[in-house]
Coordinates of C-alpha atoms and ligand atoms in Angstrom, one line a residue:
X1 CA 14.3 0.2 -0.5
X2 CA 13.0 -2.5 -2.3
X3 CA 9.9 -4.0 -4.4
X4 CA 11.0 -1.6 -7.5
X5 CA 7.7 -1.9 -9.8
X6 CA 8.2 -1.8 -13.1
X7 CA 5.4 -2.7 -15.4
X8 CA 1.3 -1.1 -15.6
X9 CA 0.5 1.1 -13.4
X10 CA -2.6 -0.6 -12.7
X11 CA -0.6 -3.9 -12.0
X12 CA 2.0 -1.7 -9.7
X13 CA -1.1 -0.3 -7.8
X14 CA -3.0 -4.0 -6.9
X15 CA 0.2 -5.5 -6.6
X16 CA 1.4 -2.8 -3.9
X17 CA -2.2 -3.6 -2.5
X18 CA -2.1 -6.8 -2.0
X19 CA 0.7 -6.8 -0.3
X20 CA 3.4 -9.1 1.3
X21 CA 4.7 -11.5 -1.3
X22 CA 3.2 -10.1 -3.8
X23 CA 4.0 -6.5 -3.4
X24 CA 7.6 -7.8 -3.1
X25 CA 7.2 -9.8 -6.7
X26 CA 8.5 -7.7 -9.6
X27 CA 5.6 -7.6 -11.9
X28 CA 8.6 -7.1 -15.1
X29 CA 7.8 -6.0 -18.2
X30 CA 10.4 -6.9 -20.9
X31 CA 10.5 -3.7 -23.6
X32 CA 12.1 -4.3 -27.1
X33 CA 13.7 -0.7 -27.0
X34 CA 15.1 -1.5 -30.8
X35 CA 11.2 -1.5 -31.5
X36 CA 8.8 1.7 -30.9
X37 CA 7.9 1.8 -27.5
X38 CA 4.5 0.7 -27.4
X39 CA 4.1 0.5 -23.8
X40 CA 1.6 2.7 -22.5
X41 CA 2.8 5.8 -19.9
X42 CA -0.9 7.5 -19.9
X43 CA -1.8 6.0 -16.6
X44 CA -3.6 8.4 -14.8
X45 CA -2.1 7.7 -11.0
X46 CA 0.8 4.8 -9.9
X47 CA -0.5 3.7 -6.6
X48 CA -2.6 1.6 -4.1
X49 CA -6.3 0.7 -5.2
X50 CA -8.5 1.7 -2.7
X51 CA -8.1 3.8 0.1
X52 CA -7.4 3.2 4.3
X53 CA -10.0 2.6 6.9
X54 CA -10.2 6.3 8.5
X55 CA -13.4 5.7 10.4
X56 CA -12.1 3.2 12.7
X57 CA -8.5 3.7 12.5
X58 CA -5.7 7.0 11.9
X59 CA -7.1 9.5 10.0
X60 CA -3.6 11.2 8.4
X61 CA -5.8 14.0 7.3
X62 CA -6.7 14.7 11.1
X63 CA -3.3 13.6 12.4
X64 CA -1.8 16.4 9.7
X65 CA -3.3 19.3 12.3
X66 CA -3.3 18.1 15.5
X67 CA -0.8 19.1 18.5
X68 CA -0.8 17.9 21.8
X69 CA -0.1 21.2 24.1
X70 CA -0.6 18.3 27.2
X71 CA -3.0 19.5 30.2
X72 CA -1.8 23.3 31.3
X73 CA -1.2 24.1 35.0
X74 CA 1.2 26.8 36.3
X75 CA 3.9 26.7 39.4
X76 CA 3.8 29.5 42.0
X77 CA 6.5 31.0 40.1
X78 CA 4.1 31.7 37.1
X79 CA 6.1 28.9 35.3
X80 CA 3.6 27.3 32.8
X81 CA 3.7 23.3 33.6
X82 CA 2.0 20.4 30.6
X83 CA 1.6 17.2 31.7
X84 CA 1.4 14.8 28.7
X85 CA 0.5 10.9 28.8
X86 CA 2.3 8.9 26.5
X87 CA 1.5 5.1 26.2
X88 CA 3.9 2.3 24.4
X89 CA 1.6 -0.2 23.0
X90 CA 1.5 -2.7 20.2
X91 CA -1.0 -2.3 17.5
X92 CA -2.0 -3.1 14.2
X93 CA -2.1 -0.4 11.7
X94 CA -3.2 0.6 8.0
X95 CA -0.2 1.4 5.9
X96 CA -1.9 1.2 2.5
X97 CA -5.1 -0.1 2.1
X98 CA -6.0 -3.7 3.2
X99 CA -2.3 -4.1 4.1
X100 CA -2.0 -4.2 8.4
X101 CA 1.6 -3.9 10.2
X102 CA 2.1 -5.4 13.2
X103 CA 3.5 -1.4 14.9
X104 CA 4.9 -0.6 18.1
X105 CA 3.0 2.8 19.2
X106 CA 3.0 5.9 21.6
X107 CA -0.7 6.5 21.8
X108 CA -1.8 3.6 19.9
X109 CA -0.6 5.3 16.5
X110 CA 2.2 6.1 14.3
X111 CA 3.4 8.8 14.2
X112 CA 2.8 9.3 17.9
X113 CA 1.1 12.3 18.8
X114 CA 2.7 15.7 17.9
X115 CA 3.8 17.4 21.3
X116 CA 4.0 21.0 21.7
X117 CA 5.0 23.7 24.4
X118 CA 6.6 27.3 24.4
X119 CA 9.9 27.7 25.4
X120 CA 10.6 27.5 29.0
X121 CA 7.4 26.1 29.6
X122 CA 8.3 22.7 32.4
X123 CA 7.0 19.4 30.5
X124 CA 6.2 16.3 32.1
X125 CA 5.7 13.4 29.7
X126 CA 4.2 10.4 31.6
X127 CA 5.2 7.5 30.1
X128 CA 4.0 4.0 30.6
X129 CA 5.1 1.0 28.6
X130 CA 2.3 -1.2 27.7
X131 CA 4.1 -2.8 25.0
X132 CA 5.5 -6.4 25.3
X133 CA 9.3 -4.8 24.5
X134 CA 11.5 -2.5 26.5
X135 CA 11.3 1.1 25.3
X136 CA 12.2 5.0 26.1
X137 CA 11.3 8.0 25.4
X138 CA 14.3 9.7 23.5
X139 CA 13.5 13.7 22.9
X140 CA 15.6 16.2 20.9
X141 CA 16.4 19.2 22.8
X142 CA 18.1 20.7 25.8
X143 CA 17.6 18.8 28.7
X144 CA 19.5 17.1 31.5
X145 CA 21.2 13.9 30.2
X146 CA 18.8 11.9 33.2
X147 CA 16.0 12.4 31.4
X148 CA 17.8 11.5 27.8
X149 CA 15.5 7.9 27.4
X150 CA 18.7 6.4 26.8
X151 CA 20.3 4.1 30.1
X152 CA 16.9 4.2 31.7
X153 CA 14.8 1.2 29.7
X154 CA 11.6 0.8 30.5
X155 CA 10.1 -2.7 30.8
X156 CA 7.3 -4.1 30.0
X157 CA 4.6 -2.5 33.0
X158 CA 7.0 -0.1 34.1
X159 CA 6.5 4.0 33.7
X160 CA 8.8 6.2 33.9
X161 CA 8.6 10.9 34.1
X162 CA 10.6 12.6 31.8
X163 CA 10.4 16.3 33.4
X164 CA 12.9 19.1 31.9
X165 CA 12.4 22.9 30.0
X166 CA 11.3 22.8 26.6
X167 CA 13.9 24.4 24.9
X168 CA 15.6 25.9 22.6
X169 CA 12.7 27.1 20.1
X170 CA 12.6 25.2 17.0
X171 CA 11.2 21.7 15.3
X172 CA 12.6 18.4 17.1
X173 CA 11.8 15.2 17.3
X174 CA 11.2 12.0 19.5
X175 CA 11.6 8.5 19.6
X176 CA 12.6 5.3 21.5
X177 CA 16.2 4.9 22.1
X178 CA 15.9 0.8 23.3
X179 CA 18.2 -1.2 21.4
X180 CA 18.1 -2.3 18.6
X181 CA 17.8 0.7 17.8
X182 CA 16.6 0.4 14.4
X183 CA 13.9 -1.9 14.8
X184 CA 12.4 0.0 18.1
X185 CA 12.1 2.9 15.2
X186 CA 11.4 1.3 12.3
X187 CA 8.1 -0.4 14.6
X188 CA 6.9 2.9 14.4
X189 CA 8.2 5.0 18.2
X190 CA 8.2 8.4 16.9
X191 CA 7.1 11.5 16.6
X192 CA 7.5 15.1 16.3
X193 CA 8.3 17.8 19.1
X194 CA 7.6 21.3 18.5
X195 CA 9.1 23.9 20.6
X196 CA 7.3 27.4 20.3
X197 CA 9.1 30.5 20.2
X198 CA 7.9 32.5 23.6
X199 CA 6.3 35.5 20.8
X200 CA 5.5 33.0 18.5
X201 CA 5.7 32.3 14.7
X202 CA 3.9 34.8 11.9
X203 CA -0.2 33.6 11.5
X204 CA -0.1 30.5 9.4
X205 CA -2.0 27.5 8.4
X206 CA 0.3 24.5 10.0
X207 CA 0.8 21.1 9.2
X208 CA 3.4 18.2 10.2
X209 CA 4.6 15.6 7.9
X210 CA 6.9 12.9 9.3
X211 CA 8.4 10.8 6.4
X212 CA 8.6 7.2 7.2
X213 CA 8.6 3.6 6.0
X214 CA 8.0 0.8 6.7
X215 CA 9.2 -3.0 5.5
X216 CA 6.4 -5.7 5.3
X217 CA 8.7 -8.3 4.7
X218 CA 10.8 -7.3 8.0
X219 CA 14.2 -7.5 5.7
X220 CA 15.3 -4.2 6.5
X221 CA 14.2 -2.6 3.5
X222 CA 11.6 -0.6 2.8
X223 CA 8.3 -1.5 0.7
X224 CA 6.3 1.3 1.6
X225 CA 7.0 5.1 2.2
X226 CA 4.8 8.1 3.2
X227 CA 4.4 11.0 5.0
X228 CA 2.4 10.2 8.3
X229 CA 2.0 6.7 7.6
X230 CA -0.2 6.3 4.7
X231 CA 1.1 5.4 1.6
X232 CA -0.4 7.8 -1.6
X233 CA -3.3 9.1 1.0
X234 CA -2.4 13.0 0.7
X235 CA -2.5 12.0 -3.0
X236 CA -6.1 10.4 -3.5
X237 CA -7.2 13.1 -0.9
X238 CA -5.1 16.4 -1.7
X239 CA -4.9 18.6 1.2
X240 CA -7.0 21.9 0.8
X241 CA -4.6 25.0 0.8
X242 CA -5.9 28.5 0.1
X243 CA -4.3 30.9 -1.7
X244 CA -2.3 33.5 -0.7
X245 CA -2.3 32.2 3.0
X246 CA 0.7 31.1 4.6
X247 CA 1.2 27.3 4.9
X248 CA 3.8 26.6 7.4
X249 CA 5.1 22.3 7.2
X250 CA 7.1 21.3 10.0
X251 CA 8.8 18.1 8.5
X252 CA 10.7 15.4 9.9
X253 CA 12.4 12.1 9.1
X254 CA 12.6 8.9 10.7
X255 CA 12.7 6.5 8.0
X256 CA 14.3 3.6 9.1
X257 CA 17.0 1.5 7.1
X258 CA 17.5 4.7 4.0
X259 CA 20.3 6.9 4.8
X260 CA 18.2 9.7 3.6
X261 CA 14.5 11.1 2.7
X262 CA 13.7 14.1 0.8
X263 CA 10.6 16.7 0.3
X264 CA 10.0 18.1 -2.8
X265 CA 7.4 21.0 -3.8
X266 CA 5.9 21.3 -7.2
X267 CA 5.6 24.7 -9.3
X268 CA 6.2 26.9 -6.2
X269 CA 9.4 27.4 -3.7
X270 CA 9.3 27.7 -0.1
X271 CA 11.4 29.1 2.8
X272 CA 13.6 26.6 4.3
X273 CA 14.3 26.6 8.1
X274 CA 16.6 23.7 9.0
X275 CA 15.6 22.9 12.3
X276 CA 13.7 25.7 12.9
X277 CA 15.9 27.3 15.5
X278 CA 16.4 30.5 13.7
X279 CA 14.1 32.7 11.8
X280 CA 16.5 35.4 10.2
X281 CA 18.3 32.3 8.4
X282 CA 16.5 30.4 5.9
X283 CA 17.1 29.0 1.8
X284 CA 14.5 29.7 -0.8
X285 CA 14.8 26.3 -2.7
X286 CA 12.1 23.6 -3.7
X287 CA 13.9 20.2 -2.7
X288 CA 15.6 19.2 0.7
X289 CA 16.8 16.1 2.0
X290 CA 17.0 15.1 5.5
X291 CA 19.5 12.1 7.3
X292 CA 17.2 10.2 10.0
X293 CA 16.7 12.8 12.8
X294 CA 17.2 15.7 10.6
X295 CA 14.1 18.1 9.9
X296 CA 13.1 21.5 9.0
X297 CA 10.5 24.2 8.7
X298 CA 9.2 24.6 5.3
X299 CA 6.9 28.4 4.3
X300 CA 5.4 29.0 1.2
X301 CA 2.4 30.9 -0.1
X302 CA 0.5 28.9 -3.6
X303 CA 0.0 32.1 -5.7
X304 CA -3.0 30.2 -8.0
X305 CA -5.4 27.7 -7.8
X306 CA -4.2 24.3 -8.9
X307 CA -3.1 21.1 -7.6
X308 CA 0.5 21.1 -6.2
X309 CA 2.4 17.9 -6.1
X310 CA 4.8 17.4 -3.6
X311 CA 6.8 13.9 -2.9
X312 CA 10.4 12.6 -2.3
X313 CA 12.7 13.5 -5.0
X314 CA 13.7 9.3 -4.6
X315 CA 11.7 8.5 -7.4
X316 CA 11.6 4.9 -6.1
X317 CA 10.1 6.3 -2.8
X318 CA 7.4 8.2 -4.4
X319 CA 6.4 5.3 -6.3
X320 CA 6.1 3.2 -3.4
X321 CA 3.6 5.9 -1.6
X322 CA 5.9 9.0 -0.7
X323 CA 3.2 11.5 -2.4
X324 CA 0.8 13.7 -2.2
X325 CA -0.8 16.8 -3.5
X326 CA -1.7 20.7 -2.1
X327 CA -5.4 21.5 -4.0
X328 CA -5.2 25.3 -4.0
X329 CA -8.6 27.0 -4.2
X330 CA -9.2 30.6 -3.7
Ligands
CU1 CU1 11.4 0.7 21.9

């Protein structure tokens, strides 16, 4: 992590929009603690000014319900087949407002797409590389250790199938396993993998977040953080929740260079299911933290109206964009 902002919020906020140099330039404020303190702590919101170009470009509030089930077909057997496409390809994108990172994508944006199947179904993920690096396709799972996107690097214009069984039930995760490692993931070549339970989950609302960061200055640490990209976004727009319905949060982490992330909900608990594998085990807490790799099911019901923070219990990461907020209406 770096880029620690102390000083006006306001200052924090255009300083963190500006970014590169400046970001990284401690605006420092100097308090005489022998003296009152006299700095002022009313600031309304510590953030980015502004907000990302959705129209033309990733739309986190889109990206926050949106699964890829692939195109369905089914073998002679009655075995349900999805074939999913799944491009590398180097792009541009918005990880605060104004400020561009020069990302390595599935799909064209990061996270890459969220892919989802029922257990047993047969996936087929064809994957081209685009990009102008060597990458895989690395998914969490059972499968056969030829299809582990691990020996099998894919160069620049090649393609490669990764066919196996989606299984066992439960949240995993994907990313490229081309080395170095932490650079192919820190560029942005991940996302999530959901693996349904054949009779399903209980009715819910469902949403992923995948908590990532990324480092303008290309140091190997951190400047911004989110989840799904966008520094402060669910923040400046809260995501709509109703009350007394389910919401269901499949989270994930694969922030690079940190050893750990972490989720935490305001003014309400929720049912913790670490990797999702199981649904007769679960913690009632409000906080977890997750190693890279590492995610979990999070259910909870908001029992009033009200606006529901929820952000990484790093201070320092929420501060740098890992935040957001549930608006509860009846
Ligand atoms: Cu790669």
């Amino acid at each position: 992590m770096k880029g620690s902002v102390v000083g006006a919020a306001g200052t924090a906020g255009m300083a963190l929009a500006l970014g590169n140099s400046q970001a990284k330039t401690n605006t420092t404020q100097t308090l005489d603690f022998g003296k009152e303190d006299l700095f002022d702590h009313s600031h309304e919101f510590a953030g980015t000014v502004g907000d990302i170009d959705i129209a033309s470009d990733f739309d986190p509030m889109v990206f926050l319900e949106q699964f890829d089930f692939g195109t369905k077909s089914q073998l002679d057997n009655g075995q349900t087949v999805r074939d999913y496409n799944i491009v590398a390809v180097d792009r541009d994108i918005e990880i605060a407002p104004g400020v561009k990172f020069p990302a390595w994508t599935y799909n064209g944006q990061v996270p890459g797409p969220t892919i989802r199947a029922t257990e047993g179904d047969l996936l087929r993920i064809n994957f081209s590389n685009a990009g102008t690096h060597p990458h895989t396709i690395h998914f969490h799972g059972v499968h056969s250790p030829k299809m582990d996107g691990v020996f099998e690097v894919i160069k620049p214009g090649g393609q490669f199938m990764y066919e196996f069984e989606a299984k066992p039930w439960g949240l995993h995760l994907y990313h490229c396993h081309a080395v170095p490692l932490k650079r192919h993931l820190h560029k942005g070549l991940y996302g999530t993998f959901i693996v349904d339970p054949p009779a399903g989950r209980p009715a819910a609302r469902e949403m992923v977040m995948v908590m990532n960061g990324f480092s303008t200055q290309f140091d190997g640490a951190n400047t911004f953080y989110a989840v799904n990209t966008a520094a402060f976004h669910y923040a400046k727009q809260p995501i709509p929740v109703k009350v007394g319905q389910l919401q269901r949060v499949y989270l994930t982490n694969l922030t690079e260079f940190d050893l750990i992330n972490s989720f935490h909900l305001h003014a309400d608990m929720f049912r913790l299911y670490r990797t999702g594998t199981r649904m007769d085990h679960y913690e009632i807490t409000d906080t977890v933290m997750l190693c890279q790799g590492e995610r979990a099911i999070l259910e909870f019901t908001l029992p009033e109206p009200g606006s529901y923070m929820f952000h990484a219990h790093q201070s320092e990461f929420a501060e740098l964009g890992w935040m957001g907020i549930f608006e509860a209406h009846e």
